[in-house]
Amino acid sequence: VFEPQNILVTGGAGFIGSNFVRYVAQEHPSTHVTVLDALTYAGNRANLEGLVPSHVEFIHGNICDAELLNKVVPGHDLIVHFAAESHNDRAIENAQPFLETNVDGTYQLLVAAQRYGVRFHHISTDEVFGDLPLNSTELFTENSPYNPSSPYAATKAASDHLVRAWHRTYGLYTTISNCSNNYGPYQHVEKFIPRQITNILQGRAPELYGSGLNIRDWIHVDDHSRAIWSIVTRGRSGQTYLIAANGQTSNREVLSLICEAMGVRADAVHFVTDRPGHDRRYALDATKITTELHWHPQHTDFARGIEQTVRWYVDHRSWWEPYKAQTEELYNHRG
Ligand code: NAD
Ligand code: TDX
């Protein structure tokens, strides 16, 4: 078992990164965390509020900045790499920042990890495998071929390939996890679940793309954090682990659960223009991580998880309200 003493967390001011940092601070308090985050539109210092600076140090900087990495990376024994441009709809508008951060940024970090002998855990997504037909029961596994459909997924796939190449060519100690769709507190209001909750809270109609029948495989962000910890402490170098929690649900069903939790009728929904190239279904087989590392999801009641998430957005209006109007601007522009 590897016990990291000094973790560098990239993208630690974003949704999943900040939940992971909070998890480490609570469950593994002897581990020091350095957060490196560029504070893009998606990064927010408030996501790390309340954490003790002696345990969690914040550095404002860009992962594409090689000189900065030469100063920041030495002294750490593990990099957990969350930093990315993460939203599909933005990538469809302009993929340039996705190529810079997701591809070049990952490359710069790999070079620094190799130079200073630091283990590397790469956070990736189920989207690298493309999509599955709606009416099938097929699941992706660690051996499924890469087949990304969207500009975002293509850049994540590229970053996974770079990590694999650094392992094979330079012997860097690497692990990769590909996780399904996360939900929970601190998720940006551009994403499906927070967008619908906050639309309803502001008296706007929820918006479903296309038929609303597309399926995502949902997992609570805390289960993702625990899975990452199991991989970085007990995973084998060069390996990929899929992380998922049997969460397949159609967008319509997710919206019904949100409406139920909020006590509103589910029929006032707007069906809007579909996302170009919209992936139909994601679904992952998590057998490897459950059998090899004995990780199991704890948040198995999705309706309850949605209720708690709704409660969080109701209780944290001052966290999301400043970003809501500009985010909806993006969607208005999308038409
Ligand atoms: P997010 O958009 O909420 O956060 C991304 C963070 O990275 C932000 O804090 C941002 O400021 C930072 N960042 C962006 N570019 C940077 C740069 N060049 N240098 C330094 N920091 C930079 O994203 P998220 O939803 O928390 O996703 C985190 C990771 O998890 C991503 O790698 C994403 O691909 C992956 N992932 C997300 C999901 C999901 O459902 N959200 C599922 C599977 C995998
Ligand atoms: O308003 C909406 N209406 C709607 O129907 C939005 C924002 C989305 N959708 C649909 C599109 C998807 O089928 O809901 C589903 C989820 O959409 P997103 O929240 O944008 O997530 P997705 O595209 O599935 O990607 C997410 O999971 C994988 C993350 O954003 C990625 O970073 C991660 O890699």
Tab-separated table of N, CA and C and ligand atoms in Angstrom, residues 86-89 125-127 152 156 179-182 187 190-193 195-196 207-209 214-216 218 251 275 278-279 282 331, ligand 2:
chain	number	residue	atom	x	y	z
A	86	SER	N	-14.030	20.914	-19.228
A	86	SER	CA	-14.852	19.718	-18.998
A	86	SER	C	-16.238	19.735	-19.635
A	87	HIS	N	-16.620	20.843	-20.288
A	87	HIS	CA	-18.023	20.886	-20.724
A	87	HIS	C	-18.198	20.726	-22.227
A	88	ASN	N	-18.907	19.673	-22.597
A	88	ASN	CA	-19.132	19.345	-24.007
A	88	ASN	C	-19.699	20.498	-24.833
A	89	ASP	N	-20.696	21.199	-24.307
A	89	ASP	CA	-21.320	22.260	-25.109
A	89	ASP	C	-20.330	23.375	-25.421
A	125	THR	N	-12.557	10.003	-18.365
A	125	THR	CA	-14.015	9.894	-18.495
A	125	THR	C	-14.428	8.687	-19.331
A	126	ASP	N	-15.663	8.255	-19.118
A	126	ASP	CA	-16.216	7.172	-19.943
A	126	ASP	C	-16.398	7.599	-21.398
A	127	GLU	N	-16.392	8.921	-21.642
A	127	GLU	CA	-16.680	9.411	-22.994
A	127	GLU	C	-15.608	9.039	-24.009
A	152	TYR	N	-14.580	17.450	-26.955
A	152	TYR	CA	-14.115	17.260	-25.571
A	152	TYR	C	-13.569	15.840	-25.375
A	156	LYS	N	-9.813	14.314	-24.271
A	156	LYS	CA	-9.585	13.439	-23.106
A	156	LYS	C	-8.944	12.124	-23.559
A	179	CYS	N	-14.207	7.580	-15.322
A	179	CYS	CA	-15.403	7.562	-14.477
A	179	CYS	C	-16.636	7.974	-15.281
A	180	SER	N	-17.773	7.547	-14.790
A	180	SER	CA	-19.053	7.924	-15.391
A	180	SER	C	-19.468	9.319	-14.911
A	181	ASN	N	-20.672	9.766	-15.263
A	181	ASN	CA	-21.141	11.129	-14.937
A	181	ASN	C	-21.277	11.343	-13.431
A	182	ASN	N	-20.616	12.375	-12.923
A	182	ASN	CA	-20.666	12.696	-11.492
A	182	ASN	C	-21.785	13.681	-11.173
A	187	GLN	N	-21.081	21.372	-8.181
A	187	GLN	CA	-21.008	21.190	-9.630
A	187	GLN	C	-21.484	22.464	-10.318
A	190	GLU	N	-23.558	24.984	-15.325
A	190	GLU	CA	-23.665	24.666	-16.756
A	190	GLU	C	-24.053	23.195	-16.966
A	191	LYS	N	-23.755	22.325	-16.001
A	191	LYS	CA	-23.959	20.891	-16.178
A	191	LYS	C	-25.429	20.516	-15.956
A	192	PHE	N	-25.838	19.381	-16.501
A	192	PHE	CA	-27.255	19.017	-16.589
A	192	PHE	C	-28.011	19.126	-15.255
A	193	ILE	N	-27.565	18.416	-14.236
A	193	ILE	CA	-28.358	18.371	-12.993
A	193	ILE	C	-28.422	19.737	-12.307
A	195	ARG	N	-28.005	22.620	-13.620
A	195	ARG	CA	-28.711	23.573	-14.492
A	195	ARG	C	-30.215	23.450	-14.299
A	196	GLN	N	-30.726	22.228	-14.265
A	196	GLN	CA	-32.177	22.053	-14.141
A	196	GLN	C	-32.655	22.485	-12.752
A	207	GLU	N	-34.609	22.303	-19.413
A	207	GLU	CA	-34.416	22.091	-20.854
A	207	GLU	C	-33.799	20.732	-21.137
A	208	LEU	N	-34.519	19.956	-21.921
A	208	LEU	CA	-33.994	18.646	-22.340
A	208	LEU	C	-33.569	18.718	-23.798
A	209	TYR	N	-32.394	18.192	-24.077
A	209	TYR	CA	-31.914	18.151	-25.458
A	209	TYR	C	-32.593	17.008	-26.207
A	214	ASN	N	-31.610	10.130	-23.946
A	214	ASN	CA	-30.198	9.740	-23.799
A	214	ASN	C	-29.945	9.283	-22.364
A	215	ILE	N	-29.047	8.318	-22.227
A	215	ILE	CA	-28.780	7.724	-20.910
A	215	ILE	C	-27.359	8.050	-20.452
A	216	ARG	N	-27.243	8.459	-19.186
A	216	ARG	CA	-25.947	8.654	-18.557
A	216	ARG	C	-25.873	7.721	-17.351
A	218	TRP	N	-24.884	7.568	-13.729
A	218	TRP	CA	-24.577	8.556	-12.692
A	218	TRP	C	-23.891	7.959	-11.474
A	251	ASN	N	-32.120	10.994	-19.288
A	251	ASN	CA	-32.207	12.400	-18.862
A	251	ASN	C	-33.621	12.742	-18.391
A	275	ARG	N	-28.043	18.402	-28.899
A	275	ARG	CA	-26.600	18.657	-28.973
A	275	ARG	C	-26.065	17.965	-30.225
A	278	HIS	N	-24.723	14.229	-30.242
A	278	HIS	CA	-25.094	13.808	-28.876
A	278	HIS	C	-24.931	12.302	-28.643
A	279	ASP	N	-24.028	11.926	-27.746
A	279	ASP	CA	-23.843	10.514	-27.403
A	279	ASP	C	-25.129	9.950	-26.810
A	282	TYR	N	-24.061	6.082	-22.138
A	282	TYR	CA	-22.796	5.680	-21.520
A	282	TYR	C	-23.121	4.649	-20.444
A	331	TYR	N	-26.125	29.396	-23.175
A	331	TYR	CA	-27.150	28.521	-23.752
A	331	TYR	C	-28.086	29.277	-24.692
B	2	TDX	O1	-29.481	21.606	-20.347
B	2	TDX	C1	-29.139	20.456	-20.628
B	2	TDX	N1	-30.071	19.588	-21.110
B	2	TDX	C2	-29.784	18.298	-21.448
B	2	TDX	O2	-30.666	17.535	-21.863
B	2	TDX	C3	-27.768	19.996	-20.465
B	2	TDX	C4	-26.709	20.926	-19.943
B	2	TDX	C5	-27.497	18.687	-20.796
B	2	TDX	N2	-28.449	17.858	-21.280
B	2	TDX	C6	-28.130	16.430	-21.550
B	2	TDX	C7	-26.886	16.149	-22.344
B	2	TDX	C8	-26.431	14.835	-21.766
B	2	TDX	O3	-27.131	13.760	-22.381
B	2	TDX	O4	-27.898	15.859	-20.263
B	2	TDX	C9	-26.830	14.897	-20.306
B	2	TDX	C10	-25.705	15.329	-19.373
B	2	TDX	O5	-25.119	16.499	-19.919
B	2	TDX	P1	-23.818	17.201	-19.260
B	2	TDX	O6	-24.120	17.531	-17.837
B	2	TDX	O7	-23.383	18.283	-20.171
B	2	TDX	O8	-22.781	15.997	-19.209
B	2	TDX	P2	-22.127	15.038	-20.338
B	2	TDX	O9	-22.107	15.684	-21.666
B	2	TDX	O10	-22.764	13.691	-20.201
B	2	TDX	O11	-20.599	14.988	-19.790
B	2	TDX	C11	-20.334	14.844	-18.382
B	2	TDX	O12	-19.958	13.530	-18.055
B	2	TDX	C12	-18.719	13.070	-18.530
B	2	TDX	C13	-19.231	15.817	-17.935
B	2	TDX	O13	-19.604	17.150	-18.257
B	2	TDX	C14	-17.908	15.448	-18.558
B	2	TDX	O14	-16.881	16.299	-18.073
B	2	TDX	C15	-17.591	14.023	-18.198
B	2	TDX	O15	-16.416	13.609	-18.839
